[in-house]
Amino acid sequence: MIEVIEVSKSFNVGKVNQFDAVSRVSCRIAPGELTILKGPSGSGKTTLMTLIGCMARPSSGRIVLSGIGAGSLFGQQPDAEIEITSLPERFLTGIRRSAFGFIFQQFNLVRGISVLENVMLPAYPTGVNHKVLRERALTLLETFNIARHASSQVGLLSGGEMQRVAIARALINDPSVIIADEPTAHLDSRLSREFMALIEGFKSAGKTVLIASHDPIVFDSPLADQVIEMRDGALIDGSRP
Amino acid sequence: MNRSLQRHLNILDFALSSLWRRKGKNLALLAVYTLIIFIIASIVFFTQALKREADLVLQDAPDLVVQRMVAGRHDPIPVSYGTGIAAIRGVSEVTPRFWGYYYDPVTGANFTLVASDDQELKPEAISIGSGVARTSRISIGDFLPLKDIKGSPVLFSVQKIFPSSSELVAADLIQLRQEDFQRLFDFPAGRATDLAVSAGNPAELETIAAKIVHDFPDTRPILKSEMIRTYDSVFDWRSGMVLVVLAVAVLSFIIFAWDKATGLSAEEKKEIGILKSIGWETTDVLLLKSWEGIVISLSAFLFGVSLGYLHVFFFSASLFEHALKGWSVLYPEFKLTPVIDPYLICLLFLLSVGPYVAATVVPSWLAATVDPDAAMRS
Ligand SMILES: Nc1ncnc2c1ncn2[C@@H]1O[C@H](COP(=O)(O)OP(=O)(O)OP(=O)(O)O)[C@@H](O)[C@H]1O
Ligand SMILES: [Mg+2]
């Protein structure tokens, strides 16, 4: 469960160009469900996701994670409740690494190294055995049908292939929450539907999924358990189809 | 396996593949840095080896040598002075020495001819240093023609070649009997090149030297301790070190500046952002960059030092022999005996690896302190 309580995020606080990207947002994201964040450009979707994903700290409000296996980082039960807003950066990184898998809009793959290495990259600092890691990465690449590109350089892949590499990379640490920012922005509608099919797979594997999108293929999908709409940093409506 | 060790291995693995990815830039860096360390290591090895040779020369030198000066020039000394000097209190022995230089026009080398009191040395026979043997391409049983004062060649048979711990000491040495020496150079009878004086108590040497000048005003006594001082100022260990430290510091700085100038590219910065966004901590990024720096500087250090070693001890420091030893042009070929001062090598190691790693890590550090969410908006 991810609980967002009255969360705000302002940039350039105290300066003339202070900007409230997210203001007093509250919502709940239940485990194993697909939540869609929808809204026009600049409404604060990406910002809210960086807050939930422990990439940035809210200016005010609280975010509480439970049941995502991050408790063990603090010597507690794996599914214990953790209030992430007050944690030091080191712990945030730890949670981010173990509990969240990110799929970025621009894919953010490292150029010049192989597909396989890109997929393995997030796990390097965790100290997993290199061989084990390699096996795990290859299995993921097979799952997403790009194993034959394992040793290709990412720069040579097509957009759809790059996205599948990015998805494999997001899953390498076996996170319980997957966060995807505009995942279909660079895909045609056929690839977008294929992407939603992959999401269905994640759901049936019990993963919590959070997607920001203004693509109808995504937010009108019957898979969505909850669609949260944002405008100017605030929630319009939290609805369950 | 231990997790933190595995973390290092994983990150090292990625560091290597990152280096390989930018092989053009990194190989160029490696080459320049290796060259710099090669030059410095060569200087260190070379001066250390020369210093050792000099120490060996001095080890065998007499405590006190008395020369005669005529019009400010070194002149053969009457052997009879020896009797007077031997009478000075504290002097235990006075030995006349006969030696000189011989220029060999065939090989273009200068030999040092020394009269030996070795009883086994036969008339018209010589013992030679390995450098002489190499330069003149002769071995035992062969003949070496030496021109006498009138220009007519005298054949000397090689009876022995010195095995030597110090090439420099024995390299240009030719020993022959005293009569042969005197005949070859038509050396004035009753004179010697100089007198070697030894004292029962070395502490009295300075008093003895003063007494000699007093009794024989036309002589100049030279103390071994003075020679050591002269040599030391030439090979001064500390000034050598200062040179090394300075050179490394300056050159590391040049590398650093160059590296800075080529800079952390936008691509590298973006990559650091990506690493942070996929869950790398700042310390992980720094570890990666340190490994990159260590791999380059350590390889440069190892290559540079090995090449320097080969250059000095196998190729006789051919690149700057002439610059460092002015007299070497007229000297027989010789090979230096390898000497390694572990202290200087450690110093060189620290000074070559340290600044370089710092130079690679610091700019990355600045880039790595970005917020991980920056990658969400690239
Ligand atoms: N670091 C920052 N400094 C200042 N303003 C920022 C910063 N990051 C985001 N913003 C602003 O916050 C607002 C919300 O940005 P955000 O990226 O969350 O929107 P979004 O809903 O994801 O938009 P899009 O659909 O275009 O991706 C934008 O107006 C943006 O300019
Ligand atoms: Mg966005």
XYZ file of C-alpha atoms and ligand atoms in Angstrom:
651
model
C 0.000 0.000 0.000
C 1.229 3.473 -0.872
C -0.461 6.277 1.011
C 0.001 9.840 -0.137
C -1.193 12.303 2.483
C -1.542 16.005 1.724
C 1.629 16.066 -0.284
C 2.933 19.266 -1.878
C 6.049 19.949 -3.872
C 7.301 23.439 -4.642
C 10.308 24.376 -6.690
C 12.489 27.433 -6.097
C 10.970 27.981 -2.677
C 11.242 31.575 -1.459
C 12.275 32.967 -4.822
C 10.199 35.040 -7.204
C 9.838 32.065 -9.500
C 8.489 29.760 -6.770
C 6.332 27.141 -8.393
C 3.971 24.658 -6.779
C 4.104 21.623 -9.048
C 2.056 19.439 -6.707
C -0.267 20.851 -4.087
C -1.970 18.963 -1.268
C -2.448 15.704 -3.085
C -3.828 12.713 -1.195
C -4.395 9.272 -2.661
C -3.929 5.563 -2.000
C -2.423 3.011 -4.279
C -3.397 -0.499 -3.344
C -0.980 -3.396 -3.810
C -1.343 -5.403 -6.979
C -3.399 -2.737 -8.679
C -2.839 -0.633 -11.753
C -3.147 3.086 -11.108
C -3.114 5.578 -13.944
C -2.103 9.208 -13.453
C -3.725 11.296 -16.116
C -3.723 14.986 -16.850
C -2.463 17.653 -19.223
C 1.147 18.476 -19.680
C 2.627 20.312 -16.729
C -0.054 19.119 -14.313
C 2.505 17.526 -11.994
C 2.291 13.812 -12.881
C 6.009 13.260 -13.197
C 6.668 15.263 -10.061
C 4.215 13.206 -8.026
C 5.796 9.995 -9.279
C 9.291 11.135 -8.316
C 7.957 11.770 -4.812
C 6.339 8.349 -4.547
C 9.391 6.679 -6.072
C 11.756 8.161 -3.463
C 13.602 10.232 -6.044
C 12.734 13.532 -4.475
C 11.336 14.704 -1.160
C 8.006 16.489 -0.822
C 7.960 20.048 0.507
C 5.201 19.067 2.888
C 2.880 16.156 3.576
C 3.709 12.509 4.137
C 4.098 9.381 2.065
C 3.788 6.043 3.804
C 4.812 2.766 2.215
C 3.733 -0.578 3.544
C 3.719 -4.094 2.241
C 6.425 -3.490 -0.342
C 9.258 -5.328 1.358
C 11.297 -2.253 2.223
C 11.087 -2.760 5.980
C 13.976 -5.186 6.008
C 16.293 -2.287 5.135
C 15.528 -0.899 8.591
C 15.702 -4.109 10.538
C 11.915 -4.358 10.704
C 9.400 -6.762 9.242
C 9.713 -6.629 5.426
C 6.181 -5.318 5.085
C 6.335 -2.816 7.921
C 5.023 0.718 7.451
C 7.670 3.221 6.472
C 7.274 6.945 6.347
C 9.644 7.934 3.580
C 9.354 11.694 3.817
C 11.823 12.026 6.650
C 14.423 9.474 5.598
C 18.021 10.392 4.755
C 19.084 10.049 1.149
C 20.957 6.792 1.638
C 17.820 5.005 2.808
C 15.739 6.525 0.060
C 18.168 5.095 -2.461
C 17.937 1.717 -0.761
C 14.147 1.699 -0.958
C 14.155 2.969 -4.499
C 16.521 0.220 -5.525
C 14.739 -2.649 -3.836
C 11.085 -1.693 -4.093
C 10.688 0.385 -7.253
C 11.364 -0.259 -10.882
C 11.304 2.787 -13.152
C 10.509 2.982 -16.811
C 11.432 6.437 -18.038
C 9.829 8.343 -20.826
C 13.160 8.716 -22.623
C 14.126 5.142 -21.641
C 17.408 6.499 -20.231
C 19.493 3.595 -21.444
C 23.273 3.939 -21.322
C 24.642 4.178 -24.829
C 27.700 2.297 -25.981
C 27.237 -0.716 -23.746
C 25.298 -3.845 -24.522
C 21.625 -4.453 -23.894
C 22.536 -7.104 -21.361
C 24.774 -4.765 -19.398
C 22.093 -2.082 -19.386
C 19.654 -4.513 -17.843
C 22.162 -5.606 -15.202
C 23.252 -2.078 -14.310
C 20.779 -1.248 -11.491
C 21.814 -4.369 -9.598
C 25.586 -3.790 -9.628
C 25.748 -1.817 -6.372
C 23.586 -4.359 -4.566
C 26.471 -6.819 -4.647
C 24.646 -9.667 -6.350
C 26.961 -12.220 -7.895
C 27.755 -11.245 -11.460
C 26.909 -14.668 -12.877
C 23.586 -14.891 -11.067
C 22.796 -11.405 -12.274
C 23.617 -12.281 -15.836
C 21.317 -15.275 -15.731
C 18.542 -13.172 -14.275
C 19.007 -10.499 -16.955
C 19.000 -13.066 -19.734
C 15.790 -14.595 -18.412
C 14.166 -11.156 -18.400
C 15.356 -10.471 -21.928
C 13.826 -13.755 -22.992
C 10.554 -12.899 -21.282
C 10.372 -9.703 -23.297
C 11.485 -11.361 -26.464
C 14.703 -9.423 -27.032
C 17.224 -12.049 -25.967
C 18.678 -12.113 -29.457
C 19.735 -8.492 -28.961
C 21.450 -9.230 -25.661
C 24.883 -8.293 -26.928
C 23.793 -5.496 -29.273
C 24.479 -1.900 -28.440
C 21.363 -0.086 -27.295
C 21.858 2.758 -29.752
C 21.019 0.410 -32.619
C 17.648 -0.755 -31.298
C 14.218 0.371 -32.444
C 11.982 2.386 -30.101
C 9.856 -0.613 -29.109
C 12.936 -2.713 -28.454
C 14.501 0.023 -26.377
C 11.396 0.170 -24.285
C 11.448 -3.541 -23.665
C 15.077 -3.231 -22.578
C 14.031 -0.424 -20.237
C 11.270 -2.640 -18.836
C 13.665 -5.541 -18.325
C 16.026 -3.167 -16.542
C 13.203 -1.932 -14.291
C 12.567 -5.512 -13.214
C 16.138 -6.633 -12.553
C 15.936 -6.041 -8.794
C 12.512 -7.696 -8.661
C 10.656 -4.617 -7.389
C 7.143 -4.809 -6.039
C 6.147 -1.452 -7.542
C 6.648 -0.451 -11.156
C 6.504 3.204 -12.099
C 6.260 4.170 -15.749
C 6.278 7.757 -16.993
C 4.584 8.234 -20.361
C 5.579 4.731 -21.431
C 3.726 4.846 -24.719
C 4.790 8.318 -25.815
C 7.291 6.945 -28.331
C 5.265 3.962 -29.458
C 2.701 3.473 -32.189
C -0.697 2.113 -31.189
C 0.190 -1.511 -31.887
C 3.266 -1.303 -29.667
C 1.244 0.596 -27.067
C -1.230 -2.290 -26.909
C 1.640 -4.730 -26.628
C 2.931 -2.656 -23.747
C -0.448 -2.910 -21.995
C -0.301 -6.666 -22.455
C 3.003 -6.651 -20.589
C 1.371 -4.614 -17.842
C -1.285 -7.252 -17.554
C 1.522 -9.726 -16.978
C 2.898 -7.580 -14.161
C -0.497 -7.387 -12.539
C -0.971 -11.110 -12.624
C 2.510 -11.437 -11.083
C 1.157 -9.374 -8.177
C 3.061 -6.185 -8.874
C 1.742 -2.733 -8.131
C 1.856 -0.529 -11.215
C 1.720 3.240 -11.482
C 1.609 4.830 -14.925
C 1.473 8.474 -15.907
C -0.017 8.929 -19.298
C -2.244 11.002 -21.501
C -2.634 8.193 -23.986
C -6.236 6.829 -24.155
C -4.906 3.351 -24.895
C -3.463 3.493 -21.390
C -6.029 5.349 -19.321
C -9.065 3.818 -20.994
C -7.638 0.348 -20.571
C -9.906 -2.108 -18.769
C -6.829 -3.149 -16.764
C -6.832 0.121 -14.839
C -8.087 -0.233 -11.293
C -7.865 3.459 -10.555
C -7.486 6.560 -12.666
C -6.278 9.659 -10.895
C -6.656 12.886 -12.791
C -4.499 15.906 -12.099
C -4.659 19.530 -13.108
C -2.328 22.324 -12.071
C -0.759 20.150 -9.434
C -3.992 19.151 -7.726
C -6.222 16.083 -7.927
C -9.464 16.432 -9.787
C -10.986 13.145 -9.031
C -9.945 9.734 -7.796
C -12.180 7.188 -9.444
C -12.359 3.452 -9.731
C -13.828 2.076 -12.901
C 30.919 -14.399 -1.774
C 30.942 -11.336 0.415
C 28.420 -8.773 -0.826
C 30.539 -5.694 -0.546
C 33.391 -7.435 -2.367
C 30.964 -8.489 -5.068
C 29.738 -4.899 -5.292
C 33.318 -3.814 -5.953
C 33.767 -6.508 -8.574
C 30.518 -5.570 -10.323
C 31.393 -1.908 -10.362
C 34.962 -2.638 -11.467
C 33.528 -4.743 -14.263
C 31.402 -1.837 -15.393
C 34.334 0.565 -15.014
C 36.358 -1.566 -17.414
C 33.577 -1.717 -19.947
C 33.093 2.054 -19.595
C 36.776 2.645 -20.224
C 36.697 0.391 -23.226
C 33.675 2.250 -24.550
C 35.724 5.445 -24.721
C 38.858 3.708 -25.806
C 40.127 6.513 -28.007
C 40.249 9.047 -25.216
C 41.366 6.576 -22.590
C 44.154 4.996 -24.619
C 45.463 8.473 -25.403
C 45.374 9.340 -21.704
C 47.077 6.083 -20.843
C 49.799 6.677 -23.423
C 50.570 10.209 -22.245
C 50.584 9.219 -18.602
C 52.736 6.174 -19.268
C 55.226 8.351 -21.123
C 55.440 10.770 -18.218
C 55.926 8.029 -15.658
C 58.433 6.351 -17.953
C 60.557 9.506 -18.030
C 60.388 10.030 -14.293
C 61.051 6.360 -13.524
C 64.013 6.399 -15.898
C 65.482 9.394 -14.097
C 64.950 7.743 -10.732
C 66.493 4.441 -11.805
C 69.354 6.125 -13.558
C 70.401 8.450 -10.747
C 70.000 5.652 -8.224
C 72.192 3.341 -10.266
C 74.830 6.012 -10.796
C 74.833 6.818 -7.126
C 75.421 3.202 -6.310
C 78.279 3.004 -8.795
C 79.805 6.077 -7.247
C 79.464 4.576 -3.785
C 81.298 1.502 -4.969
C 84.093 3.583 -6.467
C 84.514 5.389 -3.192
C 84.375 2.240 -1.129
C 87.681 1.090 -2.613
C 89.238 4.535 -2.645
C 92.046 5.230 -0.153
C 91.279 7.427 2.834
C 93.722 10.062 1.743
C 95.426 10.739 -1.575
C 98.347 13.126 -1.931
C 98.932 14.794 -5.288
C 101.673 17.137 -6.273
C 100.723 20.457 -7.780
C 102.935 22.377 -10.178
C 101.647 25.726 -11.361
C 98.213 24.702 -10.164
C 98.257 21.511 -12.181
C 98.466 17.898 -11.131
C 102.031 16.636 -11.643
C 103.767 13.307 -10.906
C 104.832 13.242 -7.271
C 108.345 12.181 -6.203
C 108.101 8.761 -4.567
C 110.645 10.036 -2.028
C 107.939 12.254 -0.481
C 106.488 8.984 0.751
C 109.267 8.525 3.268
C 108.613 11.939 4.765
C 104.870 11.378 4.896
C 105.284 7.936 6.446
C 107.206 9.585 9.246
C 104.217 11.759 10.225
C 102.616 10.504 13.417
C 99.481 8.464 12.831
C 100.320 7.453 9.254
C 100.335 3.684 8.944
C 101.143 3.219 5.285
C 102.076 5.168 2.165
C 101.662 3.541 -1.248
C 102.705 5.177 -4.515
C 100.048 4.758 -7.225
C 100.590 4.785 -10.969
C 97.621 5.441 -13.164
C 96.508 7.501 -16.099
C 94.136 7.727 -19.003
C 94.587 6.289 -22.437
C 92.582 7.390 -25.416
C 92.007 4.580 -27.843
C 91.528 6.027 -31.314
C 90.244 2.731 -32.711
C 87.201 2.516 -30.472
C 87.074 6.181 -29.557
C 86.964 5.277 -25.871
C 88.964 6.402 -22.854
C 90.533 3.701 -20.730
C 91.934 4.037 -17.248
C 95.371 2.413 -17.015
C 96.443 1.389 -13.541
C 99.728 -0.187 -12.501
C 98.963 -3.262 -10.462
C 101.061 -4.953 -7.840
C 99.340 -8.241 -8.676
C 102.243 -10.724 -8.725
C 100.396 -13.083 -11.059
C 100.193 -10.507 -13.809
C 102.828 -11.410 -16.383
C 104.999 -8.852 -18.235
C 103.187 -7.369 -21.254
C 99.935 -8.828 -19.977
C 96.863 -6.951 -18.859
C 93.719 -7.500 -16.836
C 90.777 -5.623 -18.282
C 87.299 -4.553 -17.257
C 84.290 -5.961 -19.012
C 83.590 -2.633 -20.706
C 87.019 -2.671 -22.321
C 86.479 -6.231 -23.442
C 83.126 -5.314 -24.941
C 84.256 -2.108 -26.599
C 87.386 -3.615 -28.147
C 85.744 -7.001 -28.762
C 88.542 -8.952 -27.139
C 88.620 -11.820 -24.695
C 91.234 -13.747 -22.710
C 94.265 -14.696 -24.817
C 93.651 -11.933 -27.366
C 96.013 -9.035 -27.833
C 95.280 -5.374 -27.296
C 97.650 -2.943 -29.015
C 98.408 0.174 -26.975
C 100.474 2.952 -28.493
C 103.453 4.054 -26.473
C 104.600 7.616 -26.113
C 106.478 7.479 -29.430
C 103.409 6.206 -31.252
C 104.582 2.653 -31.816
C 102.094 -0.030 -30.781
C 102.887 -2.441 -27.977
C 100.895 -5.656 -27.866
C 99.457 -6.679 -24.526
C 97.855 -10.061 -24.033
C 94.631 -10.208 -22.095
C 95.233 -12.369 -19.057
C 92.074 -11.736 -17.109
C 88.695 -10.009 -17.354
C 87.311 -8.645 -14.095
C 84.084 -10.050 -12.923
C 82.500 -7.039 -11.383
C 79.602 -6.087 -9.209
C 80.023 -2.574 -10.414
C 80.340 -2.107 -14.118
C 81.134 1.537 -13.857
C 84.113 0.941 -11.576
C 85.759 -1.699 -13.677
C 84.317 -0.990 -17.073
C 87.141 1.128 -18.431
C 89.903 -0.381 -16.334
C 93.134 -1.843 -17.707
C 95.657 -3.192 -15.203
C 99.255 -3.791 -16.141
C 102.581 -4.199 -14.396
C 104.297 -1.097 -13.084
C 107.329 -1.478 -15.390
C 105.011 -1.760 -18.384
C 103.123 1.312 -17.281
C 106.312 3.334 -16.868
C 107.694 2.138 -20.183
C 104.475 2.761 -22.108
C 104.164 6.342 -20.952
C 107.883 6.941 -20.474
C 106.903 7.901 -16.942
C 109.667 9.833 -15.084
C 111.625 7.522 -12.828
C 111.235 8.051 -9.103
C 107.802 9.595 -9.576
C 104.312 8.272 -9.035
C 100.916 9.599 -10.091
C 99.955 10.141 -6.493
C 100.432 8.675 -3.042
C 97.756 6.770 -1.155
C 98.023 7.351 2.580
C 96.262 5.338 5.236
C 96.019 6.102 8.909
C 95.597 3.808 11.875
C 92.908 6.061 13.236
C 90.698 7.664 10.589
C 89.874 10.476 13.020
C 93.439 11.731 12.646
C 93.239 12.031 8.859
C 92.491 15.732 8.857
C 95.435 16.507 11.130
C 97.643 14.355 8.966
C 96.457 16.168 5.846
C 97.272 19.507 7.427
C 100.702 18.279 8.437
C 101.403 17.050 4.894
C 100.601 20.447 3.385
C 102.811 22.030 5.993
C 105.758 19.724 5.312
C 105.318 19.557 1.529
C 103.773 22.839 0.376
C 103.678 21.704 -3.273
C 101.207 18.898 -2.503
C 97.460 18.688 -2.242
C 95.966 16.047 0.030
C 92.479 14.867 -0.915
C 90.371 13.243 1.785
C 87.918 10.484 0.948
C 85.321 12.241 3.074
C 85.666 15.310 0.857
C 85.143 13.185 -2.209
C 82.058 11.658 -0.689
C 80.722 15.122 -0.065
C 81.377 16.080 -3.664
C 79.660 12.983 -4.967
C 76.757 13.477 -2.642
C 76.167 16.950 -3.884
C 76.054 15.539 -7.370
C 73.675 12.731 -6.610
C 72.066 14.344 -3.656
C 69.317 12.068 -2.611
C 67.150 14.827 -1.302
C 67.559 17.113 -4.258
C 66.783 14.098 -6.434
C 63.634 13.574 -4.500
C 62.623 17.168 -4.775
C 63.107 16.857 -8.487
C 60.920 13.776 -8.638
C 58.185 15.273 -6.505
C 58.198 18.441 -8.511
C 58.246 16.693 -11.827
C 55.373 14.400 -10.914
C 53.382 17.209 -9.426
C 53.823 19.429 -12.450
C 53.132 16.677 -14.923
C 50.110 15.357 -13.045
C 48.831 18.837 -13.091
C 49.266 19.042 -16.838
C 47.357 15.799 -17.229
C 44.746 17.013 -14.843
C 44.380 20.240 -16.731
C 44.187 18.411 -19.999
C 41.637 16.016 -18.655
C 39.659 18.916 -17.278
C 39.873 20.685 -20.577
C 38.465 17.730 -22.429
C 36.133 17.603 -19.462
C 33.273 15.505 -18.317
C 31.296 15.340 -21.524
C 27.562 16.000 -21.587
C 27.166 12.318 -22.298
C 29.137 11.324 -19.219
C 27.087 13.705 -17.114
C 23.888 12.276 -18.489
C 25.135 8.803 -17.735
C 25.820 9.686 -14.132
C 22.248 11.013 -13.962
C 20.932 7.727 -15.342
C 22.934 5.711 -12.847
C 21.563 7.790 -10.029
C 18.017 7.423 -11.286
C 18.226 3.641 -11.517
C 19.308 3.350 -7.910
C 23.031 4.013 -7.739
C 24.129 6.004 -4.750
C 26.571 8.878 -5.037
C 29.185 6.642 -3.413
C 28.597 3.968 -6.048
C 29.212 6.505 -8.790
C 32.365 7.689 -7.026
C 33.532 4.117 -6.679
C 32.998 3.616 -10.393
C 34.999 6.726 -11.224
C 37.757 5.798 -8.773
C 38.079 2.410 -10.406
C 38.321 4.077 -13.793
C 41.053 6.366 -12.472
C 42.874 3.543 -10.717
C 42.822 1.306 -13.769
C 44.323 4.007 -15.984
C 46.873 5.374 -13.541
C 47.916 1.998 -12.196
C 48.457 0.617 -15.696
C 50.364 3.751 -16.614
C 52.444 3.355 -13.468
C 53.218 -0.304 -14.134
C 53.981 0.211 -17.824
C 55.970 3.371 -17.182
C 58.082 1.863 -14.424
C 58.716 -1.366 -16.334
C 59.666 0.510 -19.478
C 61.883 2.814 -17.431
C 63.573 -0.224 -15.891
C 64.194 -1.795 -19.298
C 65.375 1.503 -20.693
C 67.916 2.147 -17.948
C 69.191 -1.317 -17.223
C 68.874 -3.101 -20.540
C 69.308 -0.256 -22.972
C 71.776 1.703 -20.826
C 69.460 4.680 -20.569
C 70.207 5.378 -24.211
C 67.667 8.182 -24.395
C 69.375 10.546 -22.018
C 72.695 9.030 -21.133
C 74.482 11.855 -22.886
C 72.531 14.535 -21.174
C 73.042 13.157 -17.710
C 76.672 12.149 -17.907
C 78.682 14.604 -19.900
C 81.735 12.420 -20.039
C 80.002 9.343 -21.301
C 80.752 10.075 -24.934
C 84.323 8.994 -24.473
C 83.523 6.181 -22.184
C 83.348 2.487 -22.944
C 79.874 1.039 -23.234
C 78.584 -0.273 -19.990
C 75.448 -1.639 -18.478
C 74.205 -0.348 -15.142
C 73.544 -2.805 -12.388
C 69.843 -2.762 -11.515
C 69.046 -0.975 -8.259
C 65.537 -0.315 -7.032
C 64.863 1.964 -4.132
C 61.490 0.769 -2.823
C 60.934 4.058 -1.052
C 61.207 6.086 -4.239
C 59.043 3.612 -6.119
C 56.343 3.879 -3.455
C 56.589 7.637 -3.617
C 56.285 7.559 -7.384
C 53.314 5.220 -7.042
C 51.485 7.503 -4.634
C 52.234 10.594 -6.654
C 51.168 9.104 -9.930
C 48.038 7.244 -8.845
C 46.774 9.674 -6.193
C 46.436 12.914 -8.142
C 45.085 11.127 -11.163
C 42.342 9.356 -9.267
C 41.460 12.628 -7.566
C 41.346 14.319 -10.951
C 38.869 11.774 -12.265
C 36.741 11.557 -9.153
C 36.258 15.209 -8.257
C 34.403 16.383 -11.392
C 32.241 13.261 -11.262
C 31.472 13.961 -7.681
C 30.025 17.303 -8.642
C 27.998 15.637 -11.362
C 26.857 12.833 -9.059
C 25.335 15.070 -6.429
C 22.426 15.869 -8.746
C 18.992 14.786 -7.635
C 18.019 11.429 -9.033
C 14.799 12.856 -10.423
C 16.773 14.966 -12.892
C 16.900 11.949 -15.169
C 13.121 11.904 -15.298
C 13.219 15.145 -17.248
C 15.961 14.769 -19.766
N 13.137 21.271 -10.962
C 12.088 22.069 -11.283
N 12.182 23.385 -11.100
C 11.140 24.207 -11.421
N 10.004 23.776 -11.930
C 9.854 22.457 -12.155
C 10.906 21.538 -11.851
N 10.463 20.300 -12.160
C 9.210 20.467 -12.646
N 8.851 21.737 -12.644
C 7.565 22.248 -13.083
O 6.535 21.545 -12.437
C 5.424 21.397 -13.296
C 4.981 19.953 -13.285
O 5.931 19.214 -13.999
P 5.721 17.692 -14.298
O 6.914 17.248 -15.062
O 5.429 16.995 -13.046
O 4.447 17.683 -15.239
P 3.815 16.473 -16.016
O 2.410 16.382 -15.575
O 4.657 15.265 -15.859
O 3.879 16.982 -17.510
P 4.113 16.144 -18.848
O 2.843 15.485 -19.127
O 4.434 17.182 -19.850
O 5.224 15.224 -18.574
C 5.855 21.877 -14.670
O 5.256 23.124 -14.923
C 7.369 22.038 -14.565
O 7.795 23.137 -15.295
Mg 5.888 14.169 -17.151
